[in-house]
Amino acid sequence: MTGHLTSEAVAEDRTATAGDATERTDTAGGATDRTDTAGEVVAAARTLGALGLVAAFGHVSARRDDRMLITPAIDLARATEDTLLEIPLDASALPANAPGEAWIHLAVYQARPDVHAVARAIPESAFAAGAVVSRSIPPLHGQGAMLGEAVPVHDDARLMRSAEIAERAARTLGDADALVLRGNGAVTTGGSPGHAVARMWLLDTTCRLHLAARQAGAIRALTAEEITAWRAAAPPLLDRLWAHLRRPDGA
């Protein structure tokens, strides 16, 4: 899928978001409406599947007070509000039918109060990038900066089916909004389920661009100033990208 936003779009939206440093300070730019959390999780899950970023495995969650709503261990195309599971953020065990890697959602919510949604997917580009990058992937285009100053690579391909393994991955994520899991896909965060899915789409693009650039020659990443400018403009751009990606069957 193409349709990337342009630099002109950034200039247009920067005026509207001059007072917003990042998504985390912009409650109007994507924080989940608590009255429709379940519907947003379902829409995000179905869109993630429709984009081809998951196959049989993947899940989406949203924070709801001291609990989270998460899709069960099923094909995301079959997710409905009735199938969602509610799990306490301080859970010591997972309920039946919960994804085995629901631990990473819990670990991120516990470590990052600013995060309100998490997407877990398996884009093939993340497998490839994780195999050739040892530490982090720098943004090569403006939209890539909406994932963080760089995308860290977690050097552990094991399934995150324990709190301990998941907590280590959450520490690697740090303050970034995307994480490549070497040999195991990726995790993205957001102020809403839609933003988390939009970032997963951007992560797939970022990984593909990085791989192509490595083959072409020396990589020229964005400067710190450029990254800051793009991150300041992120909230409304993520809204627009989510509206573009969202599928009718997820509405």
JSON list of N, CA and C in Angstrom, two decimals, residues 89-147:
[
{"chain": "A", "resi": 89, "resn": "LEU", "atom": "N", "xyz": [-4.16, -5.03, 34.74]},
{"chain": "A", "resi": 89, "resn": "LEU", "atom": "CA", "xyz": [-2.80, -4.68, 34.36]},
{"chain": "A", "resi": 89, "resn": "LEU", "atom": "C", "xyz": [-1.75, -5.32, 35.28]},
{"chain": "A", "resi": 90, "resn": "ASP", "atom": "N", "xyz": [-2.18, -5.69, 36.48]},
{"chain": "A", "resi": 90, "resn": "ASP", "atom": "CA", "xyz": [-1.25, -6.34, 37.41]},
{"chain": "A", "resi": 90, "resn": "ASP", "atom": "C", "xyz": [-1.47, -7.85, 37.48]},
{"chain": "A", "resi": 91, "resn": "ALA", "atom": "N", "xyz": [-2.03, -8.43, 36.43]},
{"chain": "A", "resi": 91, "resn": "ALA", "atom": "CA", "xyz": [-2.33, -9.86, 36.41]},
{"chain": "A", "resi": 91, "resn": "ALA", "atom": "C", "xyz": [-1.07, -10.69, 36.59]},
{"chain": "A", "resi": 92, "resn": "SER", "atom": "N", "xyz": [-1.20, -11.78, 37.33]},
{"chain": "A", "resi": 92, "resn": "SER", "atom": "CA", "xyz": [-0.08, -12.71, 37.52]},
{"chain": "A", "resi": 92, "resn": "SER", "atom": "C", "xyz": [-0.27, -13.98, 36.70]},
{"chain": "A", "resi": 93, "resn": "ALA", "atom": "N", "xyz": [-1.44, -14.08, 36.06]},
{"chain": "A", "resi": 93, "resn": "ALA", "atom": "CA", "xyz": [-1.73, -15.21, 35.18]},
{"chain": "A", "resi": 93, "resn": "ALA", "atom": "C", "xyz": [-2.68, -14.72, 34.10]},
{"chain": "A", "resi": 94, "resn": "LEU", "atom": "N", "xyz": [-2.66, -15.40, 32.94]},
{"chain": "A", "resi": 94, "resn": "LEU", "atom": "CA", "xyz": [-3.51, -15.02, 31.83]},
{"chain": "A", "resi": 94, "resn": "LEU", "atom": "C", "xyz": [-4.77, -15.88, 31.80]},
{"chain": "A", "resi": 95, "resn": "PRO", "atom": "N", "xyz": [-5.92, -15.29, 31.41]},
{"chain": "A", "resi": 95, "resn": "PRO", "atom": "CA", "xyz": [-7.15, -16.08, 31.34]},
{"chain": "A", "resi": 95, "resn": "PRO", "atom": "C", "xyz": [-7.12, -17.02, 30.13]},
{"chain": "A", "resi": 96, "resn": "ALA", "atom": "N", "xyz": [-8.02, -17.97, 30.14]},
{"chain": "A", "resi": 96, "resn": "ALA", "atom": "CA", "xyz": [-8.14, -18.89, 29.02]},
{"chain": "A", "resi": 96, "resn": "ALA", "atom": "C", "xyz": [-8.43, -18.11, 27.74]},
{"chain": "A", "resi": 97, "resn": "ASN", "atom": "N", "xyz": [-7.83, -18.55, 26.65]},
{"chain": "A", "resi": 97, "resn": "ASN", "atom": "CA", "xyz": [-8.02, -17.99, 25.32]},
{"chain": "A", "resi": 97, "resn": "ASN", "atom": "C", "xyz": [-7.30, -16.67, 25.11]},
{"chain": "A", "resi": 98, "resn": "ALA", "atom": "N", "xyz": [-6.53, -16.21, 26.11]},
{"chain": "A", "resi": 98, "resn": "ALA", "atom": "CA", "xyz": [-5.73, -15.00, 25.91]},
{"chain": "A", "resi": 98, "resn": "ALA", "atom": "C", "xyz": [-4.52, -15.35, 25.05]},
{"chain": "A", "resi": 99, "resn": "PRO", "atom": "N", "xyz": [-4.02, -14.42, 24.25]},
{"chain": "A", "resi": 99, "resn": "PRO", "atom": "CA", "xyz": [-2.79, -14.69, 23.51]},
{"chain": "A", "resi": 99, "resn": "PRO", "atom": "C", "xyz": [-1.66, -15.02, 24.48]},
{"chain": "A", "resi": 100, "resn": "GLY", "atom": "N", "xyz": [-0.84, -15.97, 24.14]},
{"chain": "A", "resi": 100, "resn": "GLY", "atom": "CA", "xyz": [0.27, -16.32, 25.02]},
{"chain": "A", "resi": 100, "resn": "GLY", "atom": "C", "xyz": [1.23, -15.17, 25.25]},
{"chain": "A", "resi": 101, "resn": "GLU", "atom": "N", "xyz": [1.29, -14.25, 24.29]},
{"chain": "A", "resi": 101, "resn": "GLU", "atom": "CA", "xyz": [2.18, -13.10, 24.40]},
{"chain": "A", "resi": 101, "resn": "GLU", "atom": "C", "xyz": [1.46, -11.85, 24.91]},
{"chain": "A", "resi": 102, "resn": "ALA", "atom": "N", "xyz": [0.30, -12.03, 25.52]},
{"chain": "A", "resi": 102, "resn": "ALA", "atom": "CA", "xyz": [-0.38, -10.87, 26.13]},
{"chain": "A", "resi": 102, "resn": "ALA", "atom": "C", "xyz": [0.51, -10.20, 27.18]},
{"chain": "A", "resi": 103, "resn": "TRP", "atom": "N", "xyz": [1.52, -10.92, 27.63]},
{"chain": "A", "resi": 103, "resn": "TRP", "atom": "CA", "xyz": [2.44, -10.37, 28.63]},
{"chain": "A", "resi": 103, "resn": "TRP", "atom": "C", "xyz": [3.13, -9.11, 28.13]},
{"chain": "A", "resi": 104, "resn": "ILE", "atom": "N", "xyz": [3.41, -9.02, 26.84]},
{"chain": "A", "resi": 104, "resn": "ILE", "atom": "CA", "xyz": [4.11, -7.83, 26.35]},
{"chain": "A", "resi": 104, "resn": "ILE", "atom": "C", "xyz": [3.20, -6.60, 26.45]},
{"chain": "A", "resi": 105, "resn": "HIS", "atom": "N", "xyz": [1.90, -6.79, 26.24]},
{"chain": "A", "resi": 105, "resn": "HIS", "atom": "CA", "xyz": [0.96, -5.67, 26.40]},
{"chain": "A", "resi": 105, "resn": "HIS", "atom": "C", "xyz": [0.99, -5.19, 27.85]},
{"chain": "A", "resi": 106, "resn": "LEU", "atom": "N", "xyz": [0.89, -6.13, 28.77]},
{"chain": "A", "resi": 106, "resn": "LEU", "atom": "CA", "xyz": [0.89, -5.77, 30.19]},
{"chain": "A", "resi": 106, "resn": "LEU", "atom": "C", "xyz": [2.20, -5.08, 30.57]},
{"chain": "A", "resi": 107, "resn": "ALA", "atom": "N", "xyz": [3.31, -5.60, 30.08]},
{"chain": "A", "resi": 107, "resn": "ALA", "atom": "CA", "xyz": [4.61, -5.02, 30.42]},
{"chain": "A", "resi": 107, "resn": "ALA", "atom": "C", "xyz": [4.74, -3.59, 29.91]},
{"chain": "A", "resi": 108, "resn": "VAL", "atom": "N", "xyz": [4.25, -3.34, 28.71]},
{"chain": "A", "resi": 108, "resn": "VAL", "atom": "CA", "xyz": [4.33, -1.98, 28.15]},
{"chain": "A", "resi": 108, "resn": "VAL", "atom": "C", "xyz": [3.44, -1.02, 28.93]},
{"chain": "A", "resi": 109, "resn": "TYR", "atom": "N", "xyz": [2.22, -1.44, 29.24]},
{"chain": "A", "resi": 109, "resn": "TYR", "atom": "CA", "xyz": [1.32, -0.56, 30.01]},
{"chain": "A", "resi": 109, "resn": "TYR", "atom": "C", "xyz": [1.89, -0.25, 31.39]},
{"chain": "A", "resi": 110, "resn": "GLN", "atom": "N", "xyz": [2.52, -1.22, 32.00]},
{"chain": "A", "resi": 110, "resn": "GLN", "atom": "CA", "xyz": [3.09, -0.99, 33.33]},
{"chain": "A", "resi": 110, "resn": "GLN", "atom": "C", "xyz": [4.30, -0.06, 33.27]},
{"chain": "A", "resi": 111, "resn": "ALA", "atom": "N", "xyz": [5.08, -0.15, 32.20]},
{"chain": "A", "resi": 111, "resn": "ALA", "atom": "CA", "xyz": [6.28, 0.67, 32.07]},
{"chain": "A", "resi": 111, "resn": "ALA", "atom": "C", "xyz": [6.01, 2.05, 31.48]},
{"chain": "A", "resi": 112, "resn": "ARG", "atom": "N", "xyz": [4.92, 2.18, 30.74]},
{"chain": "A", "resi": 112, "resn": "ARG", "atom": "CA", "xyz": [4.66, 3.41, 29.99]},
{"chain": "A", "resi": 112, "resn": "ARG", "atom": "C", "xyz": [3.24, 3.93, 30.25]},
{"chain": "A", "resi": 113, "resn": "PRO", "atom": "N", "xyz": [3.06, 4.77, 31.24]},
{"chain": "A", "resi": 113, "resn": "PRO", "atom": "CA", "xyz": [1.72, 5.33, 31.53]},
{"chain": "A", "resi": 113, "resn": "PRO", "atom": "C", "xyz": [1.14, 6.13, 30.36]},
{"chain": "A", "resi": 114, "resn": "ASP", "atom": "N", "xyz": [2.01, 6.61, 29.47]},
{"chain": "A", "resi": 114, "resn": "ASP", "atom": "CA", "xyz": [1.55, 7.41, 28.33]},
{"chain": "A", "resi": 114, "resn": "ASP", "atom": "C", "xyz": [0.91, 6.56, 27.24]},
{"chain": "A", "resi": 115, "resn": "VAL", "atom": "N", "xyz": [1.16, 5.25, 27.24]},
{"chain": "A", "resi": 115, "resn": "VAL", "atom": "CA", "xyz": [0.66, 4.38, 26.19]},
{"chain": "A", "resi": 115, "resn": "VAL", "atom": "C", "xyz": [-0.76, 3.92, 26.51]},
{"chain": "A", "resi": 116, "resn": "HIS", "atom": "N", "xyz": [-1.66, 4.04, 25.53]},
{"chain": "A", "resi": 116, "resn": "HIS", "atom": "CA", "xyz": [-3.05, 3.63, 25.71]},
{"chain": "A", "resi": 116, "resn": "HIS", "atom": "C", "xyz": [-3.46, 2.49, 24.78]},
{"chain": "A", "resi": 117, "resn": "ALA", "atom": "N", "xyz": [-2.57, 2.08, 23.89]},
{"chain": "A", "resi": 117, "resn": "ALA", "atom": "CA", "xyz": [-2.89, 0.97, 23.00]},
{"chain": "A", "resi": 117, "resn": "ALA", "atom": "C", "xyz": [-1.60, 0.33, 22.51]},
{"chain": "A", "resi": 118, "resn": "VAL", "atom": "N", "xyz": [-1.68, -0.99, 22.24]},
{"chain": "A", "resi": 118, "resn": "VAL", "atom": "CA", "xyz": [-0.52, -1.76, 21.77]},
{"chain": "A", "resi": 118, "resn": "VAL", "atom": "C", "xyz": [-0.97, -2.67, 20.64]},
{"chain": "A", "resi": 119, "resn": "ALA", "atom": "N", "xyz": [-0.15, -2.74, 19.60]},
{"chain": "A", "resi": 119, "resn": "ALA", "atom": "CA", "xyz": [-0.38, -3.68, 18.50]},
{"chain": "A", "resi": 119, "resn": "ALA", "atom": "C", "xyz": [0.81, -4.63, 18.40]},
{"chain": "A", "resi": 120, "resn": "ARG", "atom": "N", "xyz": [0.53, -5.89, 18.20]},
{"chain": "A", "resi": 120, "resn": "ARG", "atom": "CA", "xyz": [1.56, -6.93, 18.05]},
{"chain": "A", "resi": 120, "resn": "ARG", "atom": "C", "xyz": [1.32, -7.60, 16.71]},
{"chain": "A", "resi": 121, "resn": "ALA", "atom": "N", "xyz": [2.32, -7.53, 15.82]},
{"chain": "A", "resi": 121, "resn": "ALA", "atom": "CA", "xyz": [2.14, -8.07, 14.48]},
{"chain": "A", "resi": 121, "resn": "ALA", "atom": "C", "xyz": [3.42, -8.73, 14.00]},
{"chain": "A", "resi": 122, "resn": "ILE", "atom": "N", "xyz": [3.35, -9.28, 12.79]},
{"chain": "A", "resi": 122, "resn": "ILE", "atom": "CA", "xyz": [4.49, -10.02, 12.25]},
{"chain": "A", "resi": 122, "resn": "ILE", "atom": "C", "xyz": [4.79, -9.59, 10.81]},
{"chain": "A", "resi": 123, "resn": "PRO", "atom": "N", "xyz": [5.05, -8.30, 10.57]},
{"chain": "A", "resi": 123, "resn": "PRO", "atom": "CA", "xyz": [5.42, -7.89, 9.21]},
{"chain": "A", "resi": 123, "resn": "PRO", "atom": "C", "xyz": [6.72, -8.55, 8.78]},
{"chain": "A", "resi": 124, "resn": "GLU", "atom": "N", "xyz": [6.74, -9.10, 7.56]},
{"chain": "A", "resi": 124, "resn": "GLU", "atom": "CA", "xyz": [7.93, -9.81, 7.09]},
{"chain": "A", "resi": 124, "resn": "GLU", "atom": "C", "xyz": [9.14, -8.89, 7.05]},
{"chain": "A", "resi": 125, "resn": "SER", "atom": "N", "xyz": [8.93, -7.61, 6.78]},
{"chain": "A", "resi": 125, "resn": "SER", "atom": "CA", "xyz": [10.05, -6.67, 6.71]},
{"chain": "A", "resi": 125, "resn": "SER", "atom": "C", "xyz": [10.76, -6.56, 8.05]},
{"chain": "A", "resi": 126, "resn": "ALA", "atom": "N", "xyz": [10.02, -6.73, 9.15]},
{"chain": "A", "resi": 126, "resn": "ALA", "atom": "CA", "xyz": [10.64, -6.66, 10.48]},
{"chain": "A", "resi": 126, "resn": "ALA", "atom": "C", "xyz": [11.55, -7.85, 10.72]},
{"chain": "A", "resi": 127, "resn": "PHE", "atom": "N", "xyz": [11.19, -9.02, 10.19]},
{"chain": "A", "resi": 127, "resn": "PHE", "atom": "CA", "xyz": [12.07, -10.18, 10.30]},
{"chain": "A", "resi": 127, "resn": "PHE", "atom": "C", "xyz": [13.39, -9.91, 9.58]},
{"chain": "A", "resi": 128, "resn": "ALA", "atom": "N", "xyz": [13.28, -9.34, 8.37]},
{"chain": "A", "resi": 128, "resn": "ALA", "atom": "CA", "xyz": [14.48, -9.08, 7.58]},
{"chain": "A", "resi": 128, "resn": "ALA", "atom": "C", "xyz": [15.35, -8.00, 8.23]},
{"chain": "A", "resi": 129, "resn": "ALA", "atom": "N", "xyz": [14.72, -6.89, 8.65]},
{"chain": "A", "resi": 129, "resn": "ALA", "atom": "CA", "xyz": [15.49, -5.81, 9.27]},
{"chain": "A", "resi": 129, "resn": "ALA", "atom": "C", "xyz": [16.12, -6.27, 10.58]},
{"chain": "A", "resi": 130, "resn": "GLY", "atom": "N", "xyz": [15.38, -7.05, 11.36]},
{"chain": "A", "resi": 130, "resn": "GLY", "atom": "CA", "xyz": [15.91, -7.53, 12.62]},
{"chain": "A", "resi": 130, "resn": "GLY", "atom": "C", "xyz": [17.08, -8.47, 12.47]},
{"chain": "A", "resi": 131, "resn": "ALA", "atom": "N", "xyz": [17.19, -9.09, 11.29]},
{"chain": "A", "resi": 131, "resn": "ALA", "atom": "CA", "xyz": [18.28, -10.03, 11.04]},
{"chain": "A", "resi": 131, "resn": "ALA", "atom": "C", "xyz": [19.58, -9.33, 10.66]},
{"chain": "A", "resi": 132, "resn": "VAL", "atom": "N", "xyz": [19.49, -8.07, 10.20]},
{"chain": "A", "resi": 132, "resn": "VAL", "atom": "CA", "xyz": [20.70, -7.38, 9.74]},
{"chain": "A", "resi": 132, "resn": "VAL", "atom": "C", "xyz": [21.06, -6.17, 10.59]},
{"chain": "A", "resi": 133, "resn": "VAL", "atom": "N", "xyz": [20.16, -5.76, 11.50]},
{"chain": "A", "resi": 133, "resn": "VAL", "atom": "CA", "xyz": [20.42, -4.61, 12.36]},
{"chain": "A", "resi": 133, "resn": "VAL", "atom": "C", "xyz": [20.58, -5.10, 13.79]},
{"chain": "A", "resi": 134, "resn": "SER", "atom": "N", "xyz": [21.64, -4.69, 14.46]},
{"chain": "A", "resi": 134, "resn": "SER", "atom": "CA", "xyz": [21.90, -5.22, 15.79]},
{"chain": "A", "resi": 134, "resn": "SER", "atom": "C", "xyz": [21.34, -4.36, 16.91]},
{"chain": "A", "resi": 135, "resn": "ARG", "atom": "N", "xyz": [21.19, -3.04, 16.72]},
{"chain": "A", "resi": 135, "resn": "ARG", "atom": "CA", "xyz": [20.77, -2.18, 17.82]},
{"chain": "A", "resi": 135, "resn": "ARG", "atom": "C", "xyz": [19.48, -1.41, 17.52]},
{"chain": "A", "resi": 136, "resn": "SER", "atom": "N", "xyz": [19.49, -0.59, 16.50]},
{"chain": "A", "resi": 136, "resn": "SER", "atom": "CA", "xyz": [18.31, 0.22, 16.22]},
{"chain": "A", "resi": 136, "resn": "SER", "atom": "C", "xyz": [18.28, 0.63, 14.75]},
{"chain": "A", "resi": 137, "resn": "ILE", "atom": "N", "xyz": [17.09, 1.03, 14.31]},
{"chain": "A", "resi": 137, "resn": "ILE", "atom": "CA", "xyz": [16.87, 1.44, 12.92]},
{"chain": "A", "resi": 137, "resn": "ILE", "atom": "C", "xyz": [16.56, 2.93, 12.91]},
{"chain": "A", "resi": 138, "resn": "PRO", "atom": "N", "xyz": [17.41, 3.78, 12.33]},
{"chain": "A", "resi": 138, "resn": "PRO", "atom": "CA", "xyz": [17.16, 5.22, 12.33]},
{"chain": "A", "resi": 138, "resn": "PRO", "atom": "C", "xyz": [16.09, 5.58, 11.29]},
{"chain": "A", "resi": 139, "resn": "PRO", "atom": "N", "xyz": [15.34, 6.65, 11.52]},
{"chain": "A", "resi": 139, "resn": "PRO", "atom": "CA", "xyz": [14.35, 7.07, 10.53]},
{"chain": "A", "resi": 139, "resn": "PRO", "atom": "C", "xyz": [15.03, 7.67, 9.30]},
{"chain": "A", "resi": 140, "resn": "LEU", "atom": "N", "xyz": [14.62, 7.20, 8.13]},
{"chain": "A", "resi": 140, "resn": "LEU", "atom": "CA", "xyz": [15.15, 7.71, 6.86]},
{"chain": "A", "resi": 140, "resn": "LEU", "atom": "C", "xyz": [14.15, 8.62, 6.17]},
{"chain": "A", "resi": 141, "resn": "HIS", "atom": "N", "xyz": [12.91, 8.63, 6.65]},
{"chain": "A", "resi": 141, "resn": "HIS", "atom": "CA", "xyz": [11.91, 9.54, 6.09]},
{"chain": "A", "resi": 141, "resn": "HIS", "atom": "C", "xyz": [11.08, 10.10, 7.24]},
{"chain": "A", "resi": 142, "resn": "GLY", "atom": "N", "xyz": [10.43, 11.23, 6.98]},
{"chain": "A", "resi": 142, "resn": "GLY", "atom": "CA", "xyz": [9.75, 11.95, 8.05]},
{"chain": "A", "resi": 142, "resn": "GLY", "atom": "C", "xyz": [8.77, 11.13, 8.83]},
{"chain": "A", "resi": 143, "resn": "GLN", "atom": "N", "xyz": [7.94, 10.36, 8.14]},
{"chain": "A", "resi": 143, "resn": "GLN", "atom": "CA", "xyz": [6.93, 9.58, 8.84]},
{"chain": "A", "resi": 143, "resn": "GLN", "atom": "C", "xyz": [7.56, 8.52, 9.74]},
{"chain": "A", "resi": 144, "resn": "GLY", "atom": "N", "xyz": [8.75, 8.07, 9.37]},
{"chain": "A", "resi": 144, "resn": "GLY", "atom": "CA", "xyz": [9.44, 7.11, 10.21]},
{"chain": "A", "resi": 144, "resn": "GLY", "atom": "C", "xyz": [9.78, 7.68, 11.58]},
{"chain": "A", "resi": 145, "resn": "ALA", "atom": "N", "xyz": [9.91, 9.01, 11.67]},
{"chain": "A", "resi": 145, "resn": "ALA", "atom": "CA", "xyz": [10.21, 9.64, 12.95]},
{"chain": "A", "resi": 145, "resn": "ALA", "atom": "C", "xyz": [9.04, 9.55, 13.91]},
{"chain": "A", "resi": 146, "resn": "MET", "atom": "N", "xyz": [7.85, 9.25, 13.40]},
{"chain": "A", "resi": 146, "resn": "MET", "atom": "CA", "xyz": [6.69, 9.09, 14.28]},
{"chain": "A", "resi": 146, "resn": "MET", "atom": "C", "xyz": [6.76, 7.79, 15.07]},
{"chain": "A", "resi": 147, "resn": "LEU", "atom": "N", "xyz": [7.80, 6.99, 14.82]},
{"chain": "A", "resi": 147, "resn": "LEU", "atom": "CA", "xyz": [8.02, 5.77, 15.58]},
{"chain": "A", "resi": 147, "resn": "LEU", "atom": "C", "xyz": [8.99, 5.99, 16.74]}
]
